[in-house]
CSV table of N, CA and C in Angstrom, one decimal:
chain,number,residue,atom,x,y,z
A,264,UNK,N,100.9,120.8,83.6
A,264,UNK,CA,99.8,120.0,84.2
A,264,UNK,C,100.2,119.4,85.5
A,265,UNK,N,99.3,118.9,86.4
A,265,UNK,CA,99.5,118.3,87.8
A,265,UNK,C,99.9,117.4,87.6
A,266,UNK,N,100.9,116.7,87.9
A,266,UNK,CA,101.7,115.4,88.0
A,266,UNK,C,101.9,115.0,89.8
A,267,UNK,N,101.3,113.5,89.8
A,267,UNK,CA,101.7,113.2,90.9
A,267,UNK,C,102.7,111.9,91.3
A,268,UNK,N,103.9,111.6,91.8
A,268,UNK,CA,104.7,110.8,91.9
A,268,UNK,C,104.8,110.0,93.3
A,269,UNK,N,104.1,108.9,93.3
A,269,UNK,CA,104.5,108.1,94.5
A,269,UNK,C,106.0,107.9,94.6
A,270,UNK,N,106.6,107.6,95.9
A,270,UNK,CA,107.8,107.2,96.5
A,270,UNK,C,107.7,106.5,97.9
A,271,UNK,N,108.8,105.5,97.4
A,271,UNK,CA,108.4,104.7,99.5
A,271,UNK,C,109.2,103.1,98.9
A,272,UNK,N,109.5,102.2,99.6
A,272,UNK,CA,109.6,100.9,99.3
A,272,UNK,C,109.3,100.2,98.3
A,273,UNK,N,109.7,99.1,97.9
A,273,UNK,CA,109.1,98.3,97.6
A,273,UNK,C,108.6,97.0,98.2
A,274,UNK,N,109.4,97.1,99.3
A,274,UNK,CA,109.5,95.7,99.8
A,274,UNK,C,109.5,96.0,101.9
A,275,UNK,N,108.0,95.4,102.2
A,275,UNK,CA,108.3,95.8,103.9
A,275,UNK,C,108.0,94.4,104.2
A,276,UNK,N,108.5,94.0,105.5
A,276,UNK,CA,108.2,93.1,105.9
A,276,UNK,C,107.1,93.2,106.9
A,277,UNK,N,106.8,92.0,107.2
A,277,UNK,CA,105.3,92.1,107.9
A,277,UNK,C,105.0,92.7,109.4
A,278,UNK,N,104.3,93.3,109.6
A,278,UNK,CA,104.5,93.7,111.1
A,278,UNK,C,104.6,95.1,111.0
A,279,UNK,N,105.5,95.4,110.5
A,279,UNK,CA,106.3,96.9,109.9
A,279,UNK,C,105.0,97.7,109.4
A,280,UNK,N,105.7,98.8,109.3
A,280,UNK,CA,105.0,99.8,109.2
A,280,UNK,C,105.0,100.2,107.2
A,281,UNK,N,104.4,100.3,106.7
A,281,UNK,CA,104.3,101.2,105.3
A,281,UNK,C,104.3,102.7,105.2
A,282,UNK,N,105.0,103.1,104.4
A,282,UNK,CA,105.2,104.7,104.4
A,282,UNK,C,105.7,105.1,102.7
A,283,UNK,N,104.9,105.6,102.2
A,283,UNK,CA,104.5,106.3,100.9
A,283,UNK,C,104.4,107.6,100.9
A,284,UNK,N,105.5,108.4,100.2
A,284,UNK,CA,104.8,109.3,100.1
A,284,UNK,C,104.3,110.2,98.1
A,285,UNK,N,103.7,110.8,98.1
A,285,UNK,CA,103.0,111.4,97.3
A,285,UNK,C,103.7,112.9,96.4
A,286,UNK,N,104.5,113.1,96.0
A,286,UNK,CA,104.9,114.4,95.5
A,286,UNK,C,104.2,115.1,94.1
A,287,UNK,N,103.7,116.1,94.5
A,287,UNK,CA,102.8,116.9,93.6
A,287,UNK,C,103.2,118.3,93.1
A,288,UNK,N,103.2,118.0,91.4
A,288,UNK,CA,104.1,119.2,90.8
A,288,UNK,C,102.6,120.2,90.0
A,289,UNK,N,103.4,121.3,89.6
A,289,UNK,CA,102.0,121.7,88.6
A,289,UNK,C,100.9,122.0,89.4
A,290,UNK,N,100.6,122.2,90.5
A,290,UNK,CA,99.6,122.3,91.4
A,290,UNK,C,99.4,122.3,92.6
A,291,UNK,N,99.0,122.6,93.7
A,291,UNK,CA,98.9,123.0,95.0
A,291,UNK,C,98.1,121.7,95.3
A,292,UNK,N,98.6,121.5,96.9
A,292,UNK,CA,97.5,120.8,97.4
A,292,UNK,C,96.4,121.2,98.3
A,293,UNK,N,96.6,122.4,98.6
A,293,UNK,CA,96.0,123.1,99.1
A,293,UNK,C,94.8,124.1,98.1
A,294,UNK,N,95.1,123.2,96.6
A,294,UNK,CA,93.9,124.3,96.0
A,294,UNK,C,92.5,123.6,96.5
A,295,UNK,N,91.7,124.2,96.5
A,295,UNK,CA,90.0,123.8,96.8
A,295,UNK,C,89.6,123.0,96.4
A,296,UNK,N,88.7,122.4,97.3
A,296,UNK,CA,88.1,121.2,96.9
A,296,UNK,C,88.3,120.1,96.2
A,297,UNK,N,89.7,119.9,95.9
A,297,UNK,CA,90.7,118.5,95.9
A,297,UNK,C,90.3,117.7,97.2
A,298,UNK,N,90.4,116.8,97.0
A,298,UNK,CA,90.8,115.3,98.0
A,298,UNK,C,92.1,114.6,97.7
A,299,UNK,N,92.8,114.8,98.4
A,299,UNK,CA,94.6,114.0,98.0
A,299,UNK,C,94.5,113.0,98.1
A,300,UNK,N,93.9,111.5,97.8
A,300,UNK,CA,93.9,110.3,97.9
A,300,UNK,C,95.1,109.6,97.6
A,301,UNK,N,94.8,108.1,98.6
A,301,UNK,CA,95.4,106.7,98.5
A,301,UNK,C,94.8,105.7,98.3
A,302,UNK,N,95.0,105.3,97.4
A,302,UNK,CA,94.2,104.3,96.4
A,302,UNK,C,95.4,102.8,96.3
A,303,UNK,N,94.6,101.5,96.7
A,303,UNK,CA,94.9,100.5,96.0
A,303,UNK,C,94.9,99.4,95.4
A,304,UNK,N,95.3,98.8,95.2
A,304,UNK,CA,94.8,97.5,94.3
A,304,UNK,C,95.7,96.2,94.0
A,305,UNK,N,95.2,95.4,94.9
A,305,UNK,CA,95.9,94.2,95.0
A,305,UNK,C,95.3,93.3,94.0
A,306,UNK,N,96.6,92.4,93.8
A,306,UNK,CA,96.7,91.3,92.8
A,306,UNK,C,95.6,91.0,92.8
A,307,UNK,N,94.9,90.5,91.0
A,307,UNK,CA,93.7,90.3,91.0
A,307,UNK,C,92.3,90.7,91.5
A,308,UNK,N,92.5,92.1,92.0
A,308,UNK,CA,91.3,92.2,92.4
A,308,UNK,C,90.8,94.3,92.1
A,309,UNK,N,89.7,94.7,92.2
A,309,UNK,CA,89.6,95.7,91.8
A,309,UNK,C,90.7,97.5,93.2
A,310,UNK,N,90.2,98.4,92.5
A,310,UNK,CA,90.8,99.4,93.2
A,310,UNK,C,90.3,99.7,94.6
A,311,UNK,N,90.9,99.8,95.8
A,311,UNK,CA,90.1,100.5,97.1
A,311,UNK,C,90.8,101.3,97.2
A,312,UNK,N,90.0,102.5,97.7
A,312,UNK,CA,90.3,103.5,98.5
A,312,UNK,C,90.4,103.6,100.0
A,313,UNK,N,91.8,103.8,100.3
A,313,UNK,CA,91.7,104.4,101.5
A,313,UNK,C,91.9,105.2,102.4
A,314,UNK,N,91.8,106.5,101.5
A,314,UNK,CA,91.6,107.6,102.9
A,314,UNK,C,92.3,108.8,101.8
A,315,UNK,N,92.0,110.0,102.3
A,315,UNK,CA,92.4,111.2,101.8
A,315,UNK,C,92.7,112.4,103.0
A,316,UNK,N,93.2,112.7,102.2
A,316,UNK,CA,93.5,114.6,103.0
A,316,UNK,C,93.1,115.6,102.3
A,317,UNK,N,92.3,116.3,102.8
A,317,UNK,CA,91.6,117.6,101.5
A,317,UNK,C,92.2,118.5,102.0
A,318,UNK,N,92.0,119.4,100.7
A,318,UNK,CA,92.9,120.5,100.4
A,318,UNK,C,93.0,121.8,102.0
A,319,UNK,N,91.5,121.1,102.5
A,319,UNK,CA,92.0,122.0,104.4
A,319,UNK,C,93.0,121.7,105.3
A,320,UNK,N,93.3,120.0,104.6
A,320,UNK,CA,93.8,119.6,105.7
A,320,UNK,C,93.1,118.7,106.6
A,321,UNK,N,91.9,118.4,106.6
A,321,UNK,CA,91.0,117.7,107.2
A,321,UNK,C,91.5,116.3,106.8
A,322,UNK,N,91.6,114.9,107.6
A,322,UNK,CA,91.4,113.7,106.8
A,322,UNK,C,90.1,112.5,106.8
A,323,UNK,N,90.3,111.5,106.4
A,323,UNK,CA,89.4,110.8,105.8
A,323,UNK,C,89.9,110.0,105.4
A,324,UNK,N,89.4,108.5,106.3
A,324,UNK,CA,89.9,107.2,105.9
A,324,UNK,C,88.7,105.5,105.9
A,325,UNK,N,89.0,105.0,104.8
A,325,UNK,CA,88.6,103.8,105.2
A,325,UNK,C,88.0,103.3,106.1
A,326,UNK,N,87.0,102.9,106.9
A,326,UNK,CA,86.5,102.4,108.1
A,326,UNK,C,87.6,100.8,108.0
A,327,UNK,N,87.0,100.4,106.9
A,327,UNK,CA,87.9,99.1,107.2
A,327,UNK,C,89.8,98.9,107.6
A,328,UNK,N,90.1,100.3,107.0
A,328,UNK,CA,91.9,100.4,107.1
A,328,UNK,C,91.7,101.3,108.3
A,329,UNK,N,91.3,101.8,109.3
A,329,UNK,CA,90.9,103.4,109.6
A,329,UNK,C,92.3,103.1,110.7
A,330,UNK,N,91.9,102.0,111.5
A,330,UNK,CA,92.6,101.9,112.8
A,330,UNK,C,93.8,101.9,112.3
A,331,UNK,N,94.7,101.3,111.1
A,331,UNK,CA,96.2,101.2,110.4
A,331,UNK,C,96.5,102.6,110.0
A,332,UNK,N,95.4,103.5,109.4
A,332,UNK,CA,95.9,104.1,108.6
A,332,UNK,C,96.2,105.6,109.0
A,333,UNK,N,97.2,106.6,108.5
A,333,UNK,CA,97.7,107.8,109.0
A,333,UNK,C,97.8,108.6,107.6
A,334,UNK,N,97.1,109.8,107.3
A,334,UNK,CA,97.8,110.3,106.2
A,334,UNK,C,97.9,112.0,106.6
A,335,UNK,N,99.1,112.5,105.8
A,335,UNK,CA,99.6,113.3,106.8
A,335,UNK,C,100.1,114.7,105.5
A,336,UNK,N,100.5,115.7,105.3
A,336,UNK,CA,100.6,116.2,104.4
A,336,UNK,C,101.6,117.5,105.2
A,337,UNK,N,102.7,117.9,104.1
A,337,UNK,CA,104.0,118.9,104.0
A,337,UNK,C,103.6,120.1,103.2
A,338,UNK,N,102.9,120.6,103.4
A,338,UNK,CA,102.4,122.0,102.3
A,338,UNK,C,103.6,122.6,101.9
A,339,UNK,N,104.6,122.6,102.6
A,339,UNK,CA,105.8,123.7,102.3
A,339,UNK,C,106.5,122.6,101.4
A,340,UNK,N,106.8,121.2,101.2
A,340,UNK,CA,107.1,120.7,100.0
A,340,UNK,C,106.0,119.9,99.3
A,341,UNK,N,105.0,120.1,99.3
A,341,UNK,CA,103.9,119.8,98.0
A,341,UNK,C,103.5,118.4,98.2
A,342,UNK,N,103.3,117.9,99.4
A,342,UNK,CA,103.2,116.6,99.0
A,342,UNK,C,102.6,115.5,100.4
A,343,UNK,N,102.4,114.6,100.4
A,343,UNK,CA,101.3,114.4,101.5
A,343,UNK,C,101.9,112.2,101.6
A,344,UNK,N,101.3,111.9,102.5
A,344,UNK,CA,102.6,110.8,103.0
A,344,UNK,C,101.1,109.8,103.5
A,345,UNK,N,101.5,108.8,102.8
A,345,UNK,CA,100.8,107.5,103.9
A,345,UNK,C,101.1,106.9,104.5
A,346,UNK,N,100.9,106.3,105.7
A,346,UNK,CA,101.4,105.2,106.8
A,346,UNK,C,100.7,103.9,106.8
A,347,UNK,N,101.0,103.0,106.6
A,347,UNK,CA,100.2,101.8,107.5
A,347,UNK,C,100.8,100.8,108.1
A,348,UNK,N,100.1,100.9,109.2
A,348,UNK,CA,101.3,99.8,110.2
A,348,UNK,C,100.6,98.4,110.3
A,349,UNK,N,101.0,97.6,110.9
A,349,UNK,CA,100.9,96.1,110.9
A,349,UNK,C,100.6,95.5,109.9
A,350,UNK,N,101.2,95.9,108.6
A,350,UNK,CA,101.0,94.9,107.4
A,350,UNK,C,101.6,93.5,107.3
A,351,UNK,N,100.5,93.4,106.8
A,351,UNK,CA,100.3,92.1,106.2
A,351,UNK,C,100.5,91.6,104.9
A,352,UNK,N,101.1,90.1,104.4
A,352,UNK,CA,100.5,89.9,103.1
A,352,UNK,C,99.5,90.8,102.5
A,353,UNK,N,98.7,90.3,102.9
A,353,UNK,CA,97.1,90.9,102.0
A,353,UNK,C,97.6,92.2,101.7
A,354,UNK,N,98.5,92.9,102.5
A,354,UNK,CA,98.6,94.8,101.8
A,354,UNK,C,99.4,94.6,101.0
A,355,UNK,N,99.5,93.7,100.2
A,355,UNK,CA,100.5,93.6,98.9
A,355,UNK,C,99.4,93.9,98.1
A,356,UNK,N,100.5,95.1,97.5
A,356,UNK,CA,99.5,95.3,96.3
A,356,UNK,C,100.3,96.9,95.5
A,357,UNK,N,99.6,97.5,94.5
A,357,UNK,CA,99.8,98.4,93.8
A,357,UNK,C,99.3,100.0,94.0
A,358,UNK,N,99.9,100.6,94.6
A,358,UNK,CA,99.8,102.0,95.5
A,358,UNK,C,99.8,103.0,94.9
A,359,UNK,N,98.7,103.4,94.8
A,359,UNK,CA,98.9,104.7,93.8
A,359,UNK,C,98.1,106.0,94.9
A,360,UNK,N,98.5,107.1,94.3
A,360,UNK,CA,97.9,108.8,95.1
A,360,UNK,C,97.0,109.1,93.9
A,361,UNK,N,96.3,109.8,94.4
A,361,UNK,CA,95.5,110.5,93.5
A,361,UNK,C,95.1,111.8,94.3
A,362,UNK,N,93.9,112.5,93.1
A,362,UNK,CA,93.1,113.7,93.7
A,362,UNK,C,91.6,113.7,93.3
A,363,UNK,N,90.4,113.9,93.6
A,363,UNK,CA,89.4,114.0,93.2
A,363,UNK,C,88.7,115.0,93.7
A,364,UNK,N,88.0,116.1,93.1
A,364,UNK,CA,87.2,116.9,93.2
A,364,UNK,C,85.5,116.9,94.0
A,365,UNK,N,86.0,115.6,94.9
A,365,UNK,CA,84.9,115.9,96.2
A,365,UNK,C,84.9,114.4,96.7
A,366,UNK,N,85.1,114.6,98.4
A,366,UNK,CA,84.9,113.6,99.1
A,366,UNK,C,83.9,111.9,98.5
A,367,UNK,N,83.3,112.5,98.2
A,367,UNK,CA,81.8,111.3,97.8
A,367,UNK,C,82.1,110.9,95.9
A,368,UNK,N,83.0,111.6,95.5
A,368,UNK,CA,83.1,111.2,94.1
A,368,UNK,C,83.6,110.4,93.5
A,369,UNK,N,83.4,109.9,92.4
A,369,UNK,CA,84.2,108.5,92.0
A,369,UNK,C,84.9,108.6,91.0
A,370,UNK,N,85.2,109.7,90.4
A,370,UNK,CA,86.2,110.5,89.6
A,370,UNK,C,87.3,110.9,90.3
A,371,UNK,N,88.4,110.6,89.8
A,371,UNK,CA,89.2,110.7,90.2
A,371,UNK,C,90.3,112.0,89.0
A,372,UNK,N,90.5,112.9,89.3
A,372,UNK,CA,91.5,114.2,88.1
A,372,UNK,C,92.8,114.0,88.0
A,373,UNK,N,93.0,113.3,89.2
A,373,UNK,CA,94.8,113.4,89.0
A,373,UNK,C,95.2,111.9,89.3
A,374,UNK,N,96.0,111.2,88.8
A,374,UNK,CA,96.8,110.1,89.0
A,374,UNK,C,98.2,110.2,89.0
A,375,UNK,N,99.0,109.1,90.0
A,375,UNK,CA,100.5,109.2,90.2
A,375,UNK,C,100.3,107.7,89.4
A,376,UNK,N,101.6,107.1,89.0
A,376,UNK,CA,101.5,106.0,87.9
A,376,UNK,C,101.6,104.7,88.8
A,377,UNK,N,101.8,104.9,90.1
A,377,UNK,CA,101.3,103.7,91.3
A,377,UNK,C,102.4,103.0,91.1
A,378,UNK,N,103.0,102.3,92.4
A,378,UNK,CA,104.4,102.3,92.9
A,378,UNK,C,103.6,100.6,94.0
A,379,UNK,N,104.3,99.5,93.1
A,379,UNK,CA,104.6,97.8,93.7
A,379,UNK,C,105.0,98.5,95.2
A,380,UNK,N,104.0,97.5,95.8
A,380,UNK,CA,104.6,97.2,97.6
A,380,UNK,C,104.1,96.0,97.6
A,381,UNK,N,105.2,94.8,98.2
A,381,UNK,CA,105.3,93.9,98.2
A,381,UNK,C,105.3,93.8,99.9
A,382,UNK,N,104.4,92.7,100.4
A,382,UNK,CA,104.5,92.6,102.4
A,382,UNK,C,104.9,91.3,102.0
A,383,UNK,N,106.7,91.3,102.8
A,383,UNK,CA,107.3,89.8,102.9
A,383,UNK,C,108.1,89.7,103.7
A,384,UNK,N,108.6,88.8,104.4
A,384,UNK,CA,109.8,88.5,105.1
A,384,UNK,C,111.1,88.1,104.2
């Protein structure tokens, strides 16, 4: 089955840049009509999404993260990488990858088991 495994920090300081990346077994990222998502969810509060890379290679982000955010994908090792620069506190929170079966959907098929980032000095 598709297994996806966040990797990256846990701990950036503020200012800095965030870098995550996503490794995906069991399945291609490049199969059809996937969306490789970044999803997350800070202390007490519900899940956001911010941004994907579909299975063309095309991306898709956030309006509200858009200007921070970079997401970038390695087809030859299976797996696809987030960036966000000028974090802040507030980007503390719980990071997880996923996949969903169309831009506009709220289903999500695949989950990685989401990887603590902590923004501190």
């Amino acid at each position: 089955q598709v297994q996806l495994q966040e990797s990256g920090p846990g701990l950036v300081k503020p200012s800095q840049t965030l870098s995550l990346t996503c490794i995906v077994s069991g399945g291609s990222i490049t199969t059809n009509y996937l969306y490789w998502s970044w999803v997350r969810q800070p202390p007490g509060k519900g899940l956001e999404w911010m941004g994907a890379i579909a299975y063309s290679g095309s991306t898709y982000y956030s309006p509200s993260l858009k200007s921070r955010t970079s997401i970038s994908r390695d087809t030859s090792k299976n797996q696809f990488t987030l960036q966000l620069s000028s974090v802040t506190p507030e980007d503390t929170a719980v990071y997880y990858c996923a996949a969903k079966d169309g831009l506009s959907s709220s289903e999500y098929v695949y989950w990685g088991q989401g990887t603590q980032v902590t923004v501190s000095s």
